[in-house]
Amino acid sequence: MSQTVFVLNGPNLNLLGTREPEKYGHSTLADVEKLCRATAARFGLEVDFRQSNIEGELVTWIQEALIKKAAGLVINPAGYTTTSIAILDALFMLKAPVVEVHITNIHQREEFRHHSYVSKAAKAVMAGFGIDGYALAITGIAGMIGAKAK
Ligand code: CA2
């Protein structure tokens, strides 16, 4: 049975590639999804890729990852990074590895972006690699769960 990595994206990321390309690049979220699927496939992993502008929906999806025994979870919490204890509490319930991704280097940006609640539940954090951070996160999860390249 194949293993699935959940890739969750927070608010406004549905607009990726259409605004502020100097910060976030020109790739769209559909491009990110393709990259995630291609990366996961190298390790025989499936991807369940989602985006929501609603905090509670993200919480419900994290619970779904728990129920479905996801192999790992990649999350770009976007604007909820610095505010959401509800997302943090849901992530704490997962046994599978969680990797937090930010397209930009949040530590080089405004002070209010530096603190992440999500990091408390993350095995690793990728920030500043652009969308390649998602591929690095999936590769990292593959290593953590012992999934070998095919
Ligand atoms: O760098 C990241 O990936 C962020 O998580 C992106 C969030 C921001 O609040 C975090 O501090 C860092 C913002 C996502 C906004 O989505 C976009 C919408 C249109 C164009 C580009 C990004």
Tab-separated table of C-alpha atoms and ligand atoms in Angstrom:
chain	number	residue	atom	x	y	z
A	1	MET	CA	0.000	0.000	0.000
A	2	SER	CA	1.459	3.366	-0.951
A	3	GLN	CA	2.141	6.019	1.669
A	4	THR	CA	0.787	9.551	1.425
A	5	VAL	CA	2.358	12.855	2.370
A	6	PHE	CA	-0.153	15.632	3.045
A	7	VAL	CA	0.926	19.056	1.719
A	8	LEU	CA	-1.188	21.831	3.240
A	9	ASN	CA	-1.123	25.489	2.244
A	10	GLY	CA	-2.562	28.374	4.217
A	11	PRO	CA	-4.298	31.620	3.373
A	12	ASN	CA	-3.667	33.561	0.174
A	13	LEU	CA	-1.335	30.960	-1.305
A	14	ASN	CA	-4.018	30.243	-3.914
A	15	LEU	CA	-2.812	33.538	-5.442
A	16	LEU	CA	0.847	32.490	-5.614
A	17	GLY	CA	2.484	33.645	-8.855
A	18	THR	CA	0.024	36.475	-9.400
A	19	ARG	CA	1.325	39.031	-6.833
A	20	GLU	CA	4.701	40.173	-5.444
A	21	PRO	CA	6.816	37.990	-7.791
A	22	GLU	CA	9.969	39.744	-6.533
A	23	LYS	CA	9.379	38.079	-3.148
A	24	TYR	CA	7.538	34.871	-4.019
A	25	GLY	CA	8.580	34.164	-7.639
A	26	HIS	CA	6.418	33.467	-10.677
A	27	SER	CA	5.404	29.864	-9.973
A	28	THR	CA	1.762	29.177	-9.207
A	29	LEU	CA	0.350	26.836	-6.580
A	30	ALA	CA	-0.425	24.390	-9.412
A	31	ASP	CA	3.323	24.412	-10.207
A	32	VAL	CA	4.052	23.702	-6.526
A	33	GLU	CA	1.647	20.773	-6.609
A	34	LYS	CA	3.361	19.314	-9.714
A	35	LEU	CA	6.757	19.696	-8.041
A	36	CYS	CA	5.510	17.955	-4.887
A	37	ARG	CA	4.010	15.043	-6.847
A	38	ALA	CA	7.162	14.595	-8.945
A	39	THR	CA	9.403	14.700	-5.865
A	40	ALA	CA	7.239	12.275	-3.882
A	41	ALA	CA	7.009	9.865	-6.840
A	42	ARG	CA	10.819	9.464	-6.781
A	43	PHE	CA	10.358	7.805	-3.386
A	44	GLY	CA	7.182	5.891	-4.249
A	45	LEU	CA	5.086	8.317	-2.170
A	46	GLU	CA	1.677	9.834	-2.976
A	47	VAL	CA	0.743	13.466	-2.276
A	48	ASP	CA	-2.524	14.879	-0.974
A	49	PHE	CA	-2.184	18.576	-1.854
A	50	ARG	CA	-4.582	21.217	-0.485
A	51	GLN	CA	-4.965	24.952	0.171
A	52	SER	CA	-7.400	26.814	2.394
A	53	ASN	CA	-8.020	30.372	3.492
A	54	ILE	CA	-9.872	29.050	6.557
A	55	GLU	CA	-8.022	28.163	9.778
A	56	GLY	CA	-10.564	25.539	10.909
A	57	GLU	CA	-10.407	23.762	7.568
A	58	LEU	CA	-6.645	23.410	7.936
A	59	VAL	CA	-7.182	22.000	11.454
A	60	THR	CA	-9.712	19.482	10.090
A	61	TRP	CA	-7.275	18.408	7.364
A	62	ILE	CA	-4.490	17.879	9.908
A	63	GLN	CA	-6.907	15.653	11.872
A	64	GLU	CA	-7.669	13.827	8.605
A	65	ALA	CA	-3.930	13.248	8.101
A	66	LEU	CA	-3.874	11.683	11.579
A	67	ILE	CA	-6.905	9.456	10.908
A	68	LYS	CA	-5.605	8.383	7.489
A	69	LYS	CA	-2.150	7.662	8.952
A	70	ALA	CA	-0.317	10.032	6.607
A	71	ALA	CA	3.369	9.222	6.191
A	72	GLY	CA	4.247	12.876	6.783
A	73	LEU	CA	2.883	16.376	6.543
A	74	VAL	CA	4.318	19.466	4.878
A	75	ILE	CA	2.688	22.745	5.815
A	76	ASN	CA	3.086	26.317	4.690
A	77	PRO	CA	0.805	27.953	7.268
A	78	ALA	CA	1.290	31.379	5.627
A	79	GLY	CA	-0.447	34.059	7.738
A	80	TYR	CA	-1.464	31.529	10.412
A	81	THR	CA	2.187	30.780	11.194
A	82	THR	CA	2.403	33.515	13.790
A	83	THR	CA	-1.095	33.232	15.278
A	84	SER	CA	-2.558	29.741	15.244
A	85	ILE	CA	-2.459	27.720	18.432
A	86	ALA	CA	-5.324	25.646	16.941
A	87	ILE	CA	-3.081	24.509	14.068
A	88	LEU	CA	-0.225	23.875	16.507
A	89	ASP	CA	-2.448	21.746	18.779
A	90	ALA	CA	-3.610	19.679	15.781
A	91	LEU	CA	-0.011	19.180	14.580
A	92	PHE	CA	1.057	18.014	18.054
A	93	MET	CA	-1.352	15.072	17.696
A	94	LEU	CA	0.437	13.733	14.610
A	95	LYS	CA	3.069	11.054	15.059
A	96	ALA	CA	4.224	11.388	11.444
A	97	PRO	CA	6.965	13.962	10.732
A	98	VAL	CA	5.849	17.541	10.104
A	99	VAL	CA	7.955	19.929	8.018
A	100	GLU	CA	7.136	23.648	7.958
A	101	VAL	CA	7.840	25.446	4.688
A	102	HIS	CA	8.087	29.124	3.874
A	103	ILE	CA	8.858	30.277	0.358
A	104	THR	CA	10.634	33.353	1.693
A	105	ASN	CA	13.177	33.623	4.486
A	106	ILE	CA	10.803	34.817	7.216
A	107	HIS	CA	13.770	35.737	9.455
A	108	GLN	CA	14.985	38.303	6.937
A	109	ARG	CA	11.576	39.958	6.816
A	110	GLU	CA	9.493	42.041	9.229
A	111	GLU	CA	9.879	41.198	12.922
A	112	PHE	CA	6.241	40.015	13.199
A	113	ARG	CA	6.958	37.160	10.738
A	114	HIS	CA	9.847	35.734	12.777
A	115	HIS	CA	7.932	33.832	15.432
A	116	SER	CA	6.215	30.603	14.389
A	117	TYR	CA	3.897	28.573	16.614
A	118	VAL	CA	3.990	25.804	13.999
A	119	SER	CA	7.769	25.358	14.440
A	120	LYS	CA	7.109	23.919	17.908
A	121	ALA	CA	5.538	20.850	16.250
A	122	ALA	CA	7.865	20.678	13.226
A	123	LYS	CA	10.750	18.248	12.830
A	124	ALA	CA	12.301	20.701	10.366
A	125	VAL	CA	11.732	24.122	8.846
A	126	MET	CA	12.561	25.251	5.305
A	127	ALA	CA	12.575	28.979	4.659
A	128	GLY	CA	13.992	30.990	1.779
A	129	PHE	CA	14.462	28.320	-0.889
A	130	GLY	CA	11.484	29.524	-2.898
A	131	ILE	CA	9.154	26.735	-3.973
A	132	ASP	CA	12.094	24.292	-3.933
A	133	GLY	CA	11.540	24.277	-0.160
A	134	TYR	CA	8.534	22.006	-0.744
A	135	ALA	CA	10.649	19.494	-2.703
A	136	LEU	CA	13.337	19.624	0.003
A	137	ALA	CA	10.688	19.055	2.678
A	138	ILE	CA	9.303	15.967	0.910
A	139	THR	CA	12.821	14.627	0.326
A	140	GLY	CA	13.527	15.181	4.018
A	141	ILE	CA	10.362	13.330	5.052
A	142	ALA	CA	11.279	10.454	2.703
A	143	GLY	CA	14.603	10.211	4.558
A	144	MET	CA	12.932	10.371	7.977
A	145	ILE	CA	10.522	7.541	7.169
A	146	GLY	CA	13.103	5.430	5.344
A	147	ALA	CA	11.457	5.666	1.906
A	148	LYS	CA	14.131	4.822	-0.647
A	149	ALA	CA	14.510	6.455	-4.081
A	150	LYS	CA	13.058	4.203	-6.810
B	1	CA2	O1	7.161	32.811	2.721
B	1	CA2	C1	6.119	32.183	2.904
B	1	CA2	O2	5.842	31.132	2.321
B	1	CA2	C2	5.044	32.761	3.829
B	1	CA2	O3	4.489	31.679	4.576
B	1	CA2	C3	3.998	33.394	2.947
B	1	CA2	C4	2.896	34.109	3.724
B	1	CA2	C5	3.482	35.072	4.763
B	1	CA2	O4	2.438	35.580	5.585
B	1	CA2	C6	4.510	34.368	5.653
B	1	CA2	O5	5.063	35.330	6.538
B	1	CA2	C7	5.618	33.761	4.805
B	1	CA2	C8	2.004	34.916	2.782
B	1	CA2	C9	1.360	34.096	1.722
B	1	CA2	C10	0.736	35.026	0.733
B	1	CA2	O6	0.481	34.340	-0.436
B	1	CA2	C11	0.800	34.939	-1.615
B	1	CA2	C12	-0.201	35.422	-2.371
B	1	CA2	C13	0.090	36.000	-3.588
B	1	CA2	C14	1.369	36.057	-4.035
B	1	CA2	C15	2.365	35.572	-3.249
B	1	CA2	C16	2.091	34.999	-2.034
